[in-house]
PDB file of C-alpha atoms in Angstrom:
ATOM      1  CA  UNK A   1     -20.502 -15.749 -25.743  1.00 46.00           C
ATOM      2  CA  UNK A   2     -22.330 -18.291 -23.534  1.00 51.00           C
ATOM      3  CA  UNK A   3     -19.899 -17.662 -20.671  1.00 47.00           C
ATOM      4  CA  UNK A   4     -20.469 -13.916 -20.999  1.00 41.00           C
ATOM      5  CA  UNK A   5     -24.252 -14.394 -20.803  1.00 48.00           C
ATOM      6  CA  UNK A   6     -23.907 -16.565 -17.711  1.00 44.00           C
ATOM      7  CA  UNK A   7     -21.744 -13.885 -16.048  1.00 40.00           C
ATOM      8  CA  UNK A   8     -24.244 -11.121 -16.828  1.00 41.00           C
ATOM      9  CA  UNK A   9     -27.179 -13.175 -15.534  1.00 41.00           C
ATOM     10  CA  UNK A  10     -25.231 -14.129 -12.416  1.00 47.00           C
ATOM     11  CA  UNK A  11     -24.375 -10.520 -11.609  1.00 42.00           C
ATOM     12  CA  UNK A  12     -27.977  -9.493 -12.254  1.00 44.00           C
ATOM     13  CA  UNK A  13     -29.309 -12.108  -9.847  1.00 42.00           C
ATOM     14  CA  UNK A  14     -26.722 -11.222  -7.217  1.00 46.00           C
ATOM     15  CA  UNK A  15     -28.419  -7.986  -6.201  1.00 45.00           C
ATOM     16  CA  UNK A  16     -31.746  -9.806  -5.725  1.00 42.00           C
ATOM     17  CA  UNK A  17     -30.397 -12.729  -3.730  1.00 45.00           C
ATOM     18  CA  UNK A  18     -27.943 -10.963  -1.447  1.00 54.00           C
ATOM     19  CA  UNK A  19     -28.202  -8.226   1.115  1.00 78.00           C
ATOM     20  CA  UNK A  20     -25.958  -5.371   0.044  1.00 82.00           C
ATOM     21  CA  UNK A  21     -24.810  -2.040   1.431  1.00 89.00           C
ATOM     22  CA  UNK A  22     -22.486   0.828   0.666  1.00 95.00           C
ATOM     23  CA  UNK A  23     -20.071   1.884   3.396  1.00 97.00           C
ATOM     24  CA  UNK A  24     -17.367   4.411   4.138  1.00 98.00           C
ATOM     25  CA  UNK A  25     -14.922   5.114   6.900  1.00 98.00           C
ATOM     26  CA  UNK A  26     -11.440   5.985   8.065  1.00 98.00           C
ATOM     27  CA  UNK A  27      -8.435   4.042   9.389  1.00 99.00           C
ATOM     28  CA  UNK A  28      -5.647   5.610  11.461  1.00 99.00           C
ATOM     29  CA  UNK A  29      -2.435   3.977  12.599  1.00 98.00           C
ATOM     30  CA  UNK A  30       1.201   3.497  11.661  1.00 98.00           C
ATOM     31  CA  UNK A  31       3.036   2.568   8.470  1.00 98.00           C
ATOM     32  CA  UNK A  32       6.247   0.544   8.671  1.00 98.00           C
ATOM     33  CA  UNK A  33       8.063   0.814   5.335  1.00 98.00           C
ATOM     34  CA  UNK A  34      11.109  -1.200   4.267  1.00 96.00           C
ATOM     35  CA  UNK A  35      13.135  -0.392   1.148  1.00 95.00           C
ATOM     36  CA  UNK A  36      15.416  -2.970  -0.451  1.00 94.00           C
ATOM     37  CA  UNK A  37      18.115  -1.049  -2.316  1.00 92.00           C
ATOM     38  CA  UNK A  38      20.961  -2.174  -4.577  1.00 91.00           C
ATOM     39  CA  UNK A  39      23.615   0.349  -5.645  1.00 88.00           C
ATOM     40  CA  UNK A  40      25.902  -0.573  -8.568  1.00 87.00           C
ATOM     41  CA  UNK A  41      28.964   1.477  -9.643  1.00 82.00           C
ATOM     42  CA  UNK A  42      30.882   2.451 -11.648  1.00 79.00           C
ATOM     43  CA  UNK A  43      28.851   1.347 -14.671  1.00 79.00           C
ATOM     44  CA  UNK A  44      30.958   0.698 -17.747  1.00 74.00           C
ATOM     45  CA  UNK A  45      34.044  -0.160 -15.692  1.00 76.00           C
ATOM     46  CA  UNK A  46      35.740  -3.555 -15.723  1.00 76.00           C
ATOM     47  CA  UNK A  47      35.483  -3.799 -11.943  1.00 78.00           C
ATOM     48  CA  UNK A  48      31.871  -3.113 -10.954  1.00 81.00           C
ATOM     49  CA  UNK A  49      30.927  -2.988  -7.275  1.00 81.00           C
ATOM     50  CA  UNK A  50      27.446  -3.642  -5.877  1.00 84.00           C
ATOM     51  CA  UNK A  51      26.120  -2.904  -2.409  1.00 84.00           C
ATOM     52  CA  UNK A  52      22.816  -4.080  -0.937  1.00 87.00           C
ATOM     53  CA  UNK A  53      21.002  -2.031   1.684  1.00 84.00           C
ATOM     54  CA  UNK A  54      17.797  -2.499   3.632  1.00 88.00           C
ATOM     55  CA  UNK A  55      16.391   0.707   5.063  1.00 88.00           C
ATOM     56  CA  UNK A  56      13.229   1.260   7.020  1.00 92.00           C
ATOM     57  CA  UNK A  57      11.141   3.800   8.874  1.00 96.00           C
ATOM     58  CA  UNK A  58       7.877   4.114  10.786  1.00 97.00           C
ATOM     59  CA  UNK A  59       5.371   6.948  10.617  1.00 97.00           C
ATOM     60  CA  UNK A  60       1.738   7.924  11.061  1.00 98.00           C
ATOM     61  CA  UNK A  61      -0.688   6.533   8.487  1.00 98.00           C
ATOM     62  CA  UNK A  62      -4.137   7.694   7.427  1.00 98.00           C
ATOM     63  CA  UNK A  63      -6.509   5.779   5.166  1.00 99.00           C
ATOM     64  CA  UNK A  64      -9.950   6.611   3.775  1.00 99.00           C
ATOM     65  CA  UNK A  65     -12.148   3.699   2.740  1.00 98.00           C
ATOM     66  CA  UNK A  66     -15.262   3.281   0.609  1.00 98.00           C
ATOM     67  CA  UNK A  67     -16.807   0.028  -0.493  1.00 97.00           C
ATOM     68  CA  UNK A  68     -19.745  -2.213  -1.237  1.00 95.00           C
ATOM     69  CA  UNK A  69     -20.645  -5.318   0.782  1.00 94.00           C
ATOM     70  CA  UNK A  70     -22.637  -8.347  -0.365  1.00 92.00           C
ATOM     71  CA  UNK A  71     -24.025 -10.620   2.370  1.00 90.00           C
ATOM     72  CA  UNK A  72     -24.754 -14.024   0.815  1.00 92.00           C
ATOM     73  CA  UNK A  73     -25.733 -15.889   3.990  1.00 92.00           C
ATOM     74  CA  UNK A  74     -25.871 -15.072   7.688  1.00 90.00           C
ATOM     75  CA  UNK A  75     -22.178 -15.997   7.937  1.00 94.00           C
ATOM     76  CA  UNK A  76     -20.591 -15.307   4.534  1.00 96.00           C
ATOM     77  CA  UNK A  77     -20.088 -12.027   2.694  1.00 95.00           C
ATOM     78  CA  UNK A  78     -17.812 -10.200   0.294  1.00 96.00           C
ATOM     79  CA  UNK A  79     -16.686  -6.564   0.256  1.00 97.00           C
ATOM     80  CA  UNK A  80     -15.105  -4.704  -2.637  1.00 97.00           C
ATOM     81  CA  UNK A  81     -13.166  -1.811  -1.069  1.00 98.00           C
ATOM     82  CA  UNK A  82     -11.226   1.159  -2.380  1.00 98.00           C
ATOM     83  CA  UNK A  83      -8.710   3.101  -0.267  1.00 99.00           C
ATOM     84  CA  UNK A  84      -6.834   6.394  -0.381  1.00 99.00           C
ATOM     85  CA  UNK A  85      -3.620   6.336   1.685  1.00 99.00           C
ATOM     86  CA  UNK A  86      -1.367   8.977   3.233  1.00 98.00           C
ATOM     87  CA  UNK A  87       2.121   7.845   4.308  1.00 98.00           C
ATOM     88  CA  UNK A  88       4.422   9.802   6.629  1.00 97.00           C
ATOM     89  CA  UNK A  89       8.052   9.300   7.607  1.00 95.00           C
ATOM     90  CA  UNK A  90      11.196   8.694   5.567  1.00 94.00           C
ATOM     91  CA  UNK A  91      14.384   6.636   5.548  1.00 89.00           C
ATOM     92  CA  UNK A  92      17.336   8.993   6.037  1.00 82.00           C
ATOM     93  CA  UNK A  93      20.962   7.950   5.397  1.00 76.00           C
ATOM     94  CA  UNK A  94      23.810  10.349   6.172  1.00 70.00           C
ATOM     95  CA  UNK A  95      27.611   9.970   6.092  1.00 68.00           C
ATOM     96  CA  UNK A  96      29.092  13.020   7.835  1.00 63.00           C
ATOM     97  CA  UNK A  97      32.319  14.518   6.469  1.00 58.00           C
ATOM     98  CA  UNK A  98      32.218  12.131   3.510  1.00 60.00           C
ATOM     99  CA  UNK A  99      34.247  14.534   1.330  1.00 59.00           C
ATOM    100  CA  UNK A 100      36.065  16.936   3.665  1.00 58.00           C
ATOM    101  CA  UNK A 101      33.142  18.805   5.282  1.00 59.00           C
ATOM    102  CA  UNK A 102      30.584  17.607   2.709  1.00 64.00           C
ATOM    103  CA  UNK A 103      28.098  14.960   3.883  1.00 64.00           C
ATOM    104  CA  UNK A 104      26.610  12.187   1.750  1.00 71.00           C
ATOM    105  CA  UNK A 105      22.853  12.056   2.319  1.00 77.00           C
ATOM    106  CA  UNK A 106      19.776  10.435   0.814  1.00 84.00           C
ATOM    107  CA  UNK A 107      16.083  10.204   1.732  1.00 89.00           C
ATOM    108  CA  UNK A 108      13.569   7.594   0.538  1.00 93.00           C
ATOM    109  CA  UNK A 109       9.824   7.498   1.199  1.00 96.00           C
ATOM    110  CA  UNK A 110       6.333   6.548   0.086  1.00 97.00           C
ATOM    111  CA  UNK A 111       4.066   9.615  -0.037  1.00 97.00           C
ATOM    112  CA  UNK A 112       0.468   8.673  -0.893  1.00 98.00           C
ATOM    113  CA  UNK A 113      -1.469   6.179  -2.953  1.00 98.00           C
ATOM    114  CA  UNK A 114      -4.616   4.244  -3.765  1.00 98.00           C
ATOM    115  CA  UNK A 115      -5.651   0.599  -3.493  1.00 98.00           C
ATOM    116  CA  UNK A 116      -8.484  -1.804  -4.317  1.00 98.00           C
ATOM    117  CA  UNK A 117      -9.252  -4.978  -2.344  1.00 99.00           C
ATOM    118  CA  UNK A 118     -11.632  -7.944  -2.560  1.00 98.00           C
ATOM    119  CA  UNK A 119     -12.394  -9.009   1.025  1.00 98.00           C
ATOM    120  CA  UNK A 120     -14.272 -12.258   1.781  1.00 98.00           C
ATOM    121  CA  UNK A 121     -15.949 -12.007   5.190  1.00 98.00           C
ATOM    122  CA  UNK A 122     -16.916 -14.512   7.873  1.00 98.00           C
ATOM    123  CA  UNK A 123     -19.540 -13.444  10.429  1.00 96.00           C
ATOM    124  CA  UNK A 124     -18.747 -15.143  13.729  1.00 96.00           C
ATOM    125  CA  UNK A 125     -21.899 -13.752  15.323  1.00 95.00           C
ATOM    126  CA  UNK A 126     -24.119 -10.669  15.078  1.00 91.00           C
ATOM    127  CA  UNK A 127     -21.413  -8.453  16.586  1.00 95.00           C
ATOM    128  CA  UNK A 128     -18.122  -9.739  15.178  1.00 97.00           C
ATOM    129  CA  UNK A 129     -16.882 -10.634  11.708  1.00 97.00           C
ATOM    130  CA  UNK A 130     -13.479 -11.314  10.174  1.00 98.00           C
ATOM    131  CA  UNK A 131     -12.189 -10.327   6.741  1.00 98.00           C
ATOM    132  CA  UNK A 132      -9.139 -11.173   4.643  1.00 98.00           C
ATOM    133  CA  UNK A 133      -8.375 -10.788   0.960  1.00 98.00           C
ATOM    134  CA  UNK A 134      -6.007  -9.726  -1.822  1.00 98.00           C
ATOM    135  CA  UNK A 135      -5.659  -6.367  -3.513  1.00 98.00           C
ATOM    136  CA  UNK A 136      -3.635  -4.120  -5.766  1.00 98.00           C
ATOM    137  CA  UNK A 137      -2.066  -0.779  -4.845  1.00 98.00           C
ATOM    138  CA  UNK A 138      -0.440   2.171  -6.579  1.00 98.00           C
ATOM    139  CA  UNK A 139       1.664   4.595  -4.509  1.00 98.00           C
ATOM    140  CA  UNK A 140       4.108   7.432  -5.175  1.00 98.00           C
ATOM    141  CA  UNK A 141       7.703   6.657  -4.165  1.00 98.00           C
ATOM    142  CA  UNK A 142      10.433   9.291  -4.150  1.00 96.00           C
ATOM    143  CA  UNK A 143      14.125   9.707  -3.335  1.00 93.00           C
ATOM    144  CA  UNK A 144      16.096  12.884  -2.647  1.00 89.00           C
ATOM    145  CA  UNK A 145      19.881  12.533  -2.680  1.00 84.00           C
ATOM    146  CA  UNK A 146      22.916  14.794  -2.545  1.00 74.00           C
ATOM    147  CA  UNK A 147      26.484  14.051  -3.676  1.00 70.00           C
ATOM    148  CA  UNK A 148      26.481  10.393  -2.741  1.00 68.00           C
ATOM    149  CA  UNK A 149      29.066   8.923  -5.188  1.00 60.00           C
ATOM    150  CA  UNK A 150      27.396   5.541  -4.857  1.00 63.00           C
ATOM    151  CA  UNK A 151      27.807   5.225  -1.101  1.00 67.00           C
ATOM    152  CA  UNK A 152      24.154   5.522  -0.104  1.00 75.00           C
ATOM    153  CA  UNK A 153      22.160   6.205  -3.278  1.00 79.00           C
ATOM    154  CA  UNK A 154      21.867   7.838  -6.684  1.00 83.00           C
ATOM    155  CA  UNK A 155      22.392  11.602  -6.802  1.00 83.00           C
ATOM    156  CA  UNK A 156      19.254  13.551  -7.699  1.00 87.00           C
ATOM    157  CA  UNK A 157      15.557  13.879  -6.922  1.00 92.00           C
ATOM    158  CA  UNK A 158      13.322  11.226  -8.466  1.00 94.00           C
ATOM    159  CA  UNK A 159       9.778   9.956  -8.042  1.00 97.00           C
ATOM    160  CA  UNK A 160       7.562   7.337  -9.650  1.00 98.00           C
ATOM    161  CA  UNK A 161       4.170   5.712  -9.107  1.00 98.00           C
ATOM    162  CA  UNK A 162       4.750   2.052  -8.210  1.00 98.00           C
ATOM    163  CA  UNK A 163       2.229  -0.784  -8.455  1.00 98.00           C
ATOM    164  CA  UNK A 164       2.145  -3.582  -5.902  1.00 98.00           C
ATOM    165  CA  UNK A 165       0.126  -6.552  -4.729  1.00 98.00           C
ATOM    166  CA  UNK A 166      -1.268  -6.610  -1.228  1.00 97.00           C
ATOM    167  CA  UNK A 167      -3.131  -8.482   1.479  1.00 98.00           C
ATOM    168  CA  UNK A 168      -5.550  -7.002   3.999  1.00 99.00           C
ATOM    169  CA  UNK A 169      -6.916  -8.770   7.092  1.00 99.00           C
ATOM    170  CA  UNK A 170      -8.790  -7.718  10.179  1.00 98.00           C
ATOM    171  CA  UNK A 171     -11.711  -7.961  12.538  1.00 98.00           C
ATOM    172  CA  UNK A 172     -14.796  -5.747  12.809  1.00 98.00           C
ATOM    173  CA  UNK A 173     -16.923  -5.296  15.929  1.00 98.00           C
ATOM    174  CA  UNK A 174     -20.377  -3.728  15.718  1.00 96.00           C
ATOM    175  CA  UNK A 175     -21.008  -0.626  17.831  1.00 96.00           C
ATOM    176  CA  UNK A 176     -24.502  -0.008  16.454  1.00 93.00           C
ATOM    177  CA  UNK A 177     -26.525  -1.449  13.569  1.00 89.00           C
ATOM    178  CA  UNK A 178     -24.672   0.859  11.155  1.00 93.00           C
ATOM    179  CA  UNK A 179     -21.289   1.494  12.831  1.00 96.00           C
ATOM    180  CA  UNK A 180     -18.300  -0.793  13.367  1.00 97.00           C
ATOM    181  CA  UNK A 181     -14.842  -0.447  14.853  1.00 98.00           C
ATOM    182  CA  UNK A 182     -12.055  -2.124  12.854  1.00 98.00           C
ATOM    183  CA  UNK A 183      -8.641  -3.560  13.637  1.00 99.00           C
ATOM    184  CA  UNK A 184      -6.762  -3.939  10.338  1.00 99.00           C
ATOM    185  CA  UNK A 185      -3.399  -5.145   9.070  1.00 99.00           C
ATOM    186  CA  UNK A 186      -2.364  -4.469   5.469  1.00 99.00           C
ATOM    187  CA  UNK A 187       0.752  -5.591   3.584  1.00 98.00           C
ATOM    188  CA  UNK A 188       1.909  -4.352   0.173  1.00 98.00           C
ATOM    189  CA  UNK A 189       4.927  -5.449  -1.859  1.00 98.00           C
ATOM    190  CA  UNK A 190       5.694  -2.903  -4.572  1.00 98.00           C
ATOM    191  CA  UNK A 191       7.518  -3.400  -7.843  1.00 98.00           C
ATOM    192  CA  UNK A 192      11.123  -2.252  -8.164  1.00 96.00           C
ATOM    193  CA  UNK A 193      12.340   0.928  -9.855  1.00 96.00           C
ATOM    194  CA  UNK A 194      15.831   1.846 -11.115  1.00 94.00           C
ATOM    195  CA  UNK A 195      17.491   5.228 -11.613  1.00 92.00           C
ATOM    196  CA  UNK A 196      20.934   6.027 -13.055  1.00 90.00           C
ATOM    197  CA  UNK A 197      22.997   9.208 -12.822  1.00 88.00           C
ATOM    198  CA  UNK A 198      26.566  10.522 -12.981  1.00 85.00           C
ATOM    199  CA  UNK A 199      27.899  11.414  -9.542  1.00 80.00           C
ATOM    200  CA  UNK A 200      29.107  15.046  -9.617  1.00 75.00           C
ATOM    201  CA  UNK A 201      32.183  14.528  -7.429  1.00 70.00           C
ATOM    202  CA  UNK A 202      33.545  11.240  -8.751  1.00 73.00           C
ATOM    203  CA  UNK A 203      32.236  11.452 -12.318  1.00 78.00           C
ATOM    204  CA  UNK A 204      31.221   7.786 -12.093  1.00 81.00           C
ATOM    205  CA  UNK A 205      27.972   6.414 -13.498  1.00 87.00           C
ATOM    206  CA  UNK A 206      25.915   4.930 -10.665  1.00 87.00           C
ATOM    207  CA  UNK A 207      22.726   2.855 -10.802  1.00 89.00           C
ATOM    208  CA  UNK A 208      20.317   2.293  -7.938  1.00 91.00           C
ATOM    209  CA  UNK A 209      17.403  -0.149  -7.770  1.00 94.00           C
ATOM    210  CA  UNK A 210      14.744   0.410  -5.097  1.00 95.00           C
ATOM    211  CA  UNK A 211      11.951  -1.959  -4.048  1.00 97.00           C
ATOM    212  CA  UNK A 212       9.707  -0.800  -1.165  1.00 97.00           C
ATOM    213  CA  UNK A 213       7.210  -2.753   0.897  1.00 97.00           C
ATOM    214  CA  UNK A 214       4.723  -1.446   3.442  1.00 98.00           C
ATOM    215  CA  UNK A 215       3.113  -2.867   6.586  1.00 98.00           C
ATOM    216  CA  UNK A 216       0.115  -0.964   7.966  1.00 98.00           C
ATOM    217  CA  UNK A 217      -1.401  -1.396  11.436  1.00 99.00           C
ATOM    218  CA  UNK A 218      -4.637   0.549  11.847  1.00 99.00           C
ATOM    219  CA  UNK A 219      -7.727   1.164  13.965  1.00 99.00           C
ATOM    220  CA  UNK A 220     -10.774   2.440  12.122  1.00 98.00           C
ATOM    221  CA  UNK A 221     -14.427   3.408  12.101  1.00 98.00           C
ATOM    222  CA  UNK A 222     -16.764   2.107   9.395  1.00 98.00           C
ATOM    223  CA  UNK A 223     -20.270   3.418   8.670  1.00 96.00           C
ATOM    224  CA  UNK A 224     -22.842   1.538   6.559  1.00 93.00           C
ATOM    225  CA  UNK A 225     -25.734   3.177   4.740  1.00 88.00           C
ATOM    226  CA  UNK A 226     -28.999   1.431   5.714  1.00 68.00           C
ATOM    227  CA  UNK A 227     -30.990   2.651   2.710  1.00 54.00           C
ATOM    228  CA  UNK A 228     -28.929   0.267   0.544  1.00 48.00           C
ATOM    229  CA  UNK A 229     -28.910  -2.735   2.855  1.00 46.00           C
ATOM    230  CA  UNK A 230     -31.811  -4.751   1.436  1.00 46.00           C
ATOM    231  CA  UNK A 231     -31.804  -4.254  -2.307  1.00 41.00           C
ATOM    232  CA  UNK A 232     -33.988  -7.347  -2.845  1.00 36.00           C
ATOM    233  CA  UNK A 233     -36.883  -5.531  -1.165  1.00 43.00           C
ATOM    234  CA  UNK A 234     -36.819  -2.643  -3.702  1.00 45.00           C
TER     235      UNK A 234
END
């Protein structure tokens, strides 16, 4: 109970002792996605074979940001930031003429997602500050596969929201008193997901485990809202 009271009082005093501001903005750049994949077949057989793959792709990335910044001193601050992400691109595996004229093909990709980061900040001077901090993300991952028979994936169309931990780092340069240009790197390692299905051609039961990770390289524009910048004066 005493610890709870201390926390409440501390948070209450925070808004009076720190400059604070809301902000919003957009990041644009590229996403580089890698997918670790393990295919196991035929399940239930005495002789089970496993294959490990590492697939990757690069595509355009868009990210919306909104957050709240506390400035504790002239050099130290903290931002709590939420993001909405749009991924593009896909990993495409094809084996031509795998079964007579039939090709084996599978596609894997992240589609979109959301994230939340805590970003400690260091203000080098009035124009430049650096930020780096941890976060958590949730993104939709999907696969679309044809008659693969365990060669490149699990047959079928599947999707699932995956949770991952992340790290974001970058530098911000002031353009005006309320506008900044950002250079940002973001990494996310997602949890793994497994799907199992019977391959229609071989009749074998195949399992696939997928574990994606994403690297984002972005340039952005951030706008602060001056009416919220000095809450201790209100």
